[in-house]
mmCIF file of C-alpha atoms in Angstrom:
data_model
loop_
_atom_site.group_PDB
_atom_site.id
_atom_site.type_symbol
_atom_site.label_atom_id
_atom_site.label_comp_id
_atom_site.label_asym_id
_atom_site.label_seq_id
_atom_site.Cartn_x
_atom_site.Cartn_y
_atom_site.Cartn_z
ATOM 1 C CA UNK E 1165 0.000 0.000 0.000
ATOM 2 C CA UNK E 1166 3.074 2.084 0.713
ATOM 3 C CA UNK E 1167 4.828 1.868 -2.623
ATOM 4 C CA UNK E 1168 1.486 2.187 -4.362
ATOM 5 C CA UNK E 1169 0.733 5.658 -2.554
ATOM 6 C CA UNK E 1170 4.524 6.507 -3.068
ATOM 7 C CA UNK E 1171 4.379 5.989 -6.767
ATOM 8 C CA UNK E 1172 1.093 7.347 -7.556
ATOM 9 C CA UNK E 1173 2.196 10.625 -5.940
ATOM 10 C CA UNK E 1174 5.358 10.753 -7.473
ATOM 11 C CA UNK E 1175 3.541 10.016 -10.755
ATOM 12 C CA UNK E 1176 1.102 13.341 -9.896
ATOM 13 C CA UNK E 1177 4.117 15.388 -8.793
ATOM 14 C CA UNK E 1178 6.092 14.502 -12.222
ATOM 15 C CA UNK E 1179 3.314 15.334 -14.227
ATOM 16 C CA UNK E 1180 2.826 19.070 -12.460
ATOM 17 C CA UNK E 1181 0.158 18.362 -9.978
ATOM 18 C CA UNK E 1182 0.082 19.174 -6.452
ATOM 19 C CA UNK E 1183 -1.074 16.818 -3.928
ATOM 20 C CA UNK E 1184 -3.169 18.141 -1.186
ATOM 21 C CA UNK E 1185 -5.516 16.890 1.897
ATOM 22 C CA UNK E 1186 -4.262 13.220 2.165
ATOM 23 C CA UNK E 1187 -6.047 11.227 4.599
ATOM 24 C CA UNK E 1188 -4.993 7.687 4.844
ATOM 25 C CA UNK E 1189 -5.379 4.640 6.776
ATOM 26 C CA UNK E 1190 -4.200 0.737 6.390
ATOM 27 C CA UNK E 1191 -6.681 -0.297 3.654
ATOM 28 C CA UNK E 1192 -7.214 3.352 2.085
ATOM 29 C CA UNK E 1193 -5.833 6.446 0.937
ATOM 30 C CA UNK E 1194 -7.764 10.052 -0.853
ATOM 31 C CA UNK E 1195 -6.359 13.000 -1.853
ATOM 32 C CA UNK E 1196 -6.634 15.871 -3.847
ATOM 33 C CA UNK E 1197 -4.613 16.806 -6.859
ATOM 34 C CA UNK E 1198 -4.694 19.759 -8.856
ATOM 35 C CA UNK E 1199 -2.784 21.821 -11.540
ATOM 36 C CA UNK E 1200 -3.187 25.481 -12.829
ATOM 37 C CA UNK E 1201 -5.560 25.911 -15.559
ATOM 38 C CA UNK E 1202 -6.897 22.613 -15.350
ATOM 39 C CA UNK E 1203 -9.356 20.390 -13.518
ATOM 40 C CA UNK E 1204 -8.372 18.997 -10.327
ATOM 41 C CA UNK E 1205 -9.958 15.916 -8.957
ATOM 42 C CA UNK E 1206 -9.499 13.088 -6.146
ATOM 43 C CA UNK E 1207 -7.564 10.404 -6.139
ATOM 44 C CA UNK E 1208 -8.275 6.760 -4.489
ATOM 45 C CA UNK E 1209 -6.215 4.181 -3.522
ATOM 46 C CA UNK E 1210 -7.525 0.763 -1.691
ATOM 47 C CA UNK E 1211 -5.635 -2.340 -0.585
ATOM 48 C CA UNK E 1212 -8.143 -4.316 -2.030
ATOM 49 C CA UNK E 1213 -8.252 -2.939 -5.776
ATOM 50 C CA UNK E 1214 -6.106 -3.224 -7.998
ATOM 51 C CA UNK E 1215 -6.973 0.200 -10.088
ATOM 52 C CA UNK E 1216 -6.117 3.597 -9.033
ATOM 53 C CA UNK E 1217 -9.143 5.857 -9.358
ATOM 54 C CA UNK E 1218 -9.634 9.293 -10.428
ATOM 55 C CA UNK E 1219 -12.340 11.291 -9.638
ATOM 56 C CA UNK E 1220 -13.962 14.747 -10.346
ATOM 57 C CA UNK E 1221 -16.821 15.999 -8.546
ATOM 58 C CA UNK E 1222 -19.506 18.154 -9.589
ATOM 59 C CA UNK E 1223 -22.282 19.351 -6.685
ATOM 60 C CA UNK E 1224 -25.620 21.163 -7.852
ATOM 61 C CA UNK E 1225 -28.432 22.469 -6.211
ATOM 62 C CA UNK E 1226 -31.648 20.315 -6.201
ATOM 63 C CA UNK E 1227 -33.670 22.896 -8.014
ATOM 64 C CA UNK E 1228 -31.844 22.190 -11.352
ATOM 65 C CA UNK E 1229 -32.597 18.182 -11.375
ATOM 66 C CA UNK E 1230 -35.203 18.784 -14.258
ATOM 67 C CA UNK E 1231 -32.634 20.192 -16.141
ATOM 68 C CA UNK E 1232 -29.305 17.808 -15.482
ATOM 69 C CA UNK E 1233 -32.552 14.484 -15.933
ATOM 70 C CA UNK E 1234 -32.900 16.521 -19.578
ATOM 71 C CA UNK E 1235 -28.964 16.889 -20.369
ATOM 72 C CA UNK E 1236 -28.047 13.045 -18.917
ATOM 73 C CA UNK E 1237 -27.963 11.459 -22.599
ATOM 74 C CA UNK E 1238 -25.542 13.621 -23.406
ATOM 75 C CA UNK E 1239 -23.186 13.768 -20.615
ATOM 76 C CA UNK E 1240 -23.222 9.761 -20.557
ATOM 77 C CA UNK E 1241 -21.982 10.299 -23.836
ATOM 78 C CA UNK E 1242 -19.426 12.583 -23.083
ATOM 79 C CA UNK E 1243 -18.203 10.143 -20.087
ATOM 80 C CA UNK E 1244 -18.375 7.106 -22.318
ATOM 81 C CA UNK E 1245 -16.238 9.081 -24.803
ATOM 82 C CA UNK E 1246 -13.922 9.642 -22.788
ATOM 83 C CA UNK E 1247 -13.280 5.968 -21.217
ATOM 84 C CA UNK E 1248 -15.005 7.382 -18.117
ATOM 85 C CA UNK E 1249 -18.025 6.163 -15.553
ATOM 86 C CA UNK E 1250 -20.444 8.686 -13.520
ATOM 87 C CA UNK E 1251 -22.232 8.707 -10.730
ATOM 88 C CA UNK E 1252 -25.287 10.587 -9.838
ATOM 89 C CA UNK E 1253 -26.676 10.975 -6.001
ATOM 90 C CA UNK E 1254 -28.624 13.222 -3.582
ATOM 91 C CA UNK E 1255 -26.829 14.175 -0.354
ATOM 92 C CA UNK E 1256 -29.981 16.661 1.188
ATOM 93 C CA UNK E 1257 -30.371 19.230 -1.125
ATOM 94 C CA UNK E 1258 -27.613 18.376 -3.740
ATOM 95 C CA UNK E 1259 -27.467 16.457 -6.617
ATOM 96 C CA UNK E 1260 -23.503 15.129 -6.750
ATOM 97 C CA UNK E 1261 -22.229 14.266 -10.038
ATOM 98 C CA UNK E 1262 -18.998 12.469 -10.050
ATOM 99 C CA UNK E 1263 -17.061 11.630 -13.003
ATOM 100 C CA UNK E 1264 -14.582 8.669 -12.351
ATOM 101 C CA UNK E 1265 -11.579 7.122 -14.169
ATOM 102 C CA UNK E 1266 -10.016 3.700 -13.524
ATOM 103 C CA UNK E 1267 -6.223 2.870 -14.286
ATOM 104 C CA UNK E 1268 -5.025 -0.393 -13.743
ATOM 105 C CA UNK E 1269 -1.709 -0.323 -11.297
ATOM 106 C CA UNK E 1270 0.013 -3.107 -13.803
ATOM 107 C CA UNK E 1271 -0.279 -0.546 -16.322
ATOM 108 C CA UNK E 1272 0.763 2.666 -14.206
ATOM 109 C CA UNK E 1273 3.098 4.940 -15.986
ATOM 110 C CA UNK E 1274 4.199 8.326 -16.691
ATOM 111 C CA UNK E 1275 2.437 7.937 -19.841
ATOM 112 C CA UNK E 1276 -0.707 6.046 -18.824
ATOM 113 C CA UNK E 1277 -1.576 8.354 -16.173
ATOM 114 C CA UNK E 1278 -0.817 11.735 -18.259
ATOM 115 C CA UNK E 1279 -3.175 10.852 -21.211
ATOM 116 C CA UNK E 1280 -5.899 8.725 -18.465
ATOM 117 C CA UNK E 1281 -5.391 12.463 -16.301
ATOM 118 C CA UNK E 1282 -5.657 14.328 -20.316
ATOM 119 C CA UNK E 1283 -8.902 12.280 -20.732
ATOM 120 C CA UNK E 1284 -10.225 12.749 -17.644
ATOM 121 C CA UNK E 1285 -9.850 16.633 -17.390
ATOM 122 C CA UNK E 1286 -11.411 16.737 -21.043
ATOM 123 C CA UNK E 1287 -14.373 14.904 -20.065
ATOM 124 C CA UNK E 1288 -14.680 17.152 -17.198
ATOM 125 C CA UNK E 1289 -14.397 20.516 -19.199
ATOM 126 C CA UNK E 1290 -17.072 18.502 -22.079
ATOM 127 C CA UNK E 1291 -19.560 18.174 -18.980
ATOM 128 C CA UNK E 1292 -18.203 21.977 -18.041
ATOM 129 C CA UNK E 1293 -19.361 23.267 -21.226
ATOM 130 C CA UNK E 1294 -22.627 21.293 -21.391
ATOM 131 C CA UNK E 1295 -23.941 22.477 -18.008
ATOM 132 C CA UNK E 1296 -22.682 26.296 -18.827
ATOM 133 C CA UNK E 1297 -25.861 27.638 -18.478
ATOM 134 C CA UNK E 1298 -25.418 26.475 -14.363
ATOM 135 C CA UNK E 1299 -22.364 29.185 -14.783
ATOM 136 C CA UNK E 1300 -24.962 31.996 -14.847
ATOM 137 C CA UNK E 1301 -24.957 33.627 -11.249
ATOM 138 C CA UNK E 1302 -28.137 36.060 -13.281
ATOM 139 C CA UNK E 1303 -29.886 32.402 -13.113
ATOM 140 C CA UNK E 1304 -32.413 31.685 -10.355
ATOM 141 C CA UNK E 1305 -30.960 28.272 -8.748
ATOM 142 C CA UNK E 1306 -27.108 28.528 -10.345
ATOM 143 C CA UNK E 1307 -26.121 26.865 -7.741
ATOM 144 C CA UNK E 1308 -23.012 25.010 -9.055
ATOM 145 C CA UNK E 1309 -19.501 23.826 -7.241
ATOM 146 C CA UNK E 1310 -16.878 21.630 -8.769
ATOM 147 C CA UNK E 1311 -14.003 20.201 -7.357
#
């Protein structure tokens, strides 16, 4: 778990990203990771997997579900596209929207982990740009957040 923490962060670091709030623990570790001018995201590490897993979080308030159940074709799309999986849930008010990204630690490289990081942050900016009306602070319930 050690070496797999050591080498995804020296992976992250290579590549220009910072690595911030770590928490870990014996079977898990999260962190953030972010660059300048770009997307940051989370990253996941369990004992028990054997992919690291990338994440990018989007939080909106519950008074725009009609509009992200009318625009979830076409963000599936954009996720599948980009070799990516969501996840939609309520937390209270919220409707979370999480964009993940699997990478499978046999194959973990400088290269695998730029362009799986390059497709990731472009399937984030694709679902950026379809939601941009959310963007609108002149629009009643623009309640958006990403991380």
């Amino acid at each position: 778990m050690k070496e797999r923490i050591r080498r995804v962060t020296l992976l992250f670091k290579e590549l220009g990203y910072n690595i911030e709030s770590e928490e870990y623990d014996e079977d898990a570790y999260t962190a953030g990771f972010h660059r300048a001018a770009t997307p940051g995201g989370f990253i996941y590490i369990d004992r028990e997997c054997r992919f690291l897993e990338l994440a990018y979080t989007f939080l909106f308030s519950a008074r725009l579900g009609a509009f992200l159940r009318a625009q979830m074709s076409i963000l599936q799309d954009i996720c599948y596209e980009f070799g990516c999986y969501y996840v939609v849930r309520t937390e209270g008010e919220d409707i979370i929207f999480t964009i993940h990204s699997k990478l499978y630690y046999a194959g973990l490289n400088y290269f695998s982990l730029k362009e799986t990081l390059r497709d990731l942050t472009t399937a984030v900016q694709a679902v950026e740009e379809q939601v941009g009306i959310l963007f609108d602070p002149d629009i009643e319930g623009s309640n958006y957040e990403g991380s």
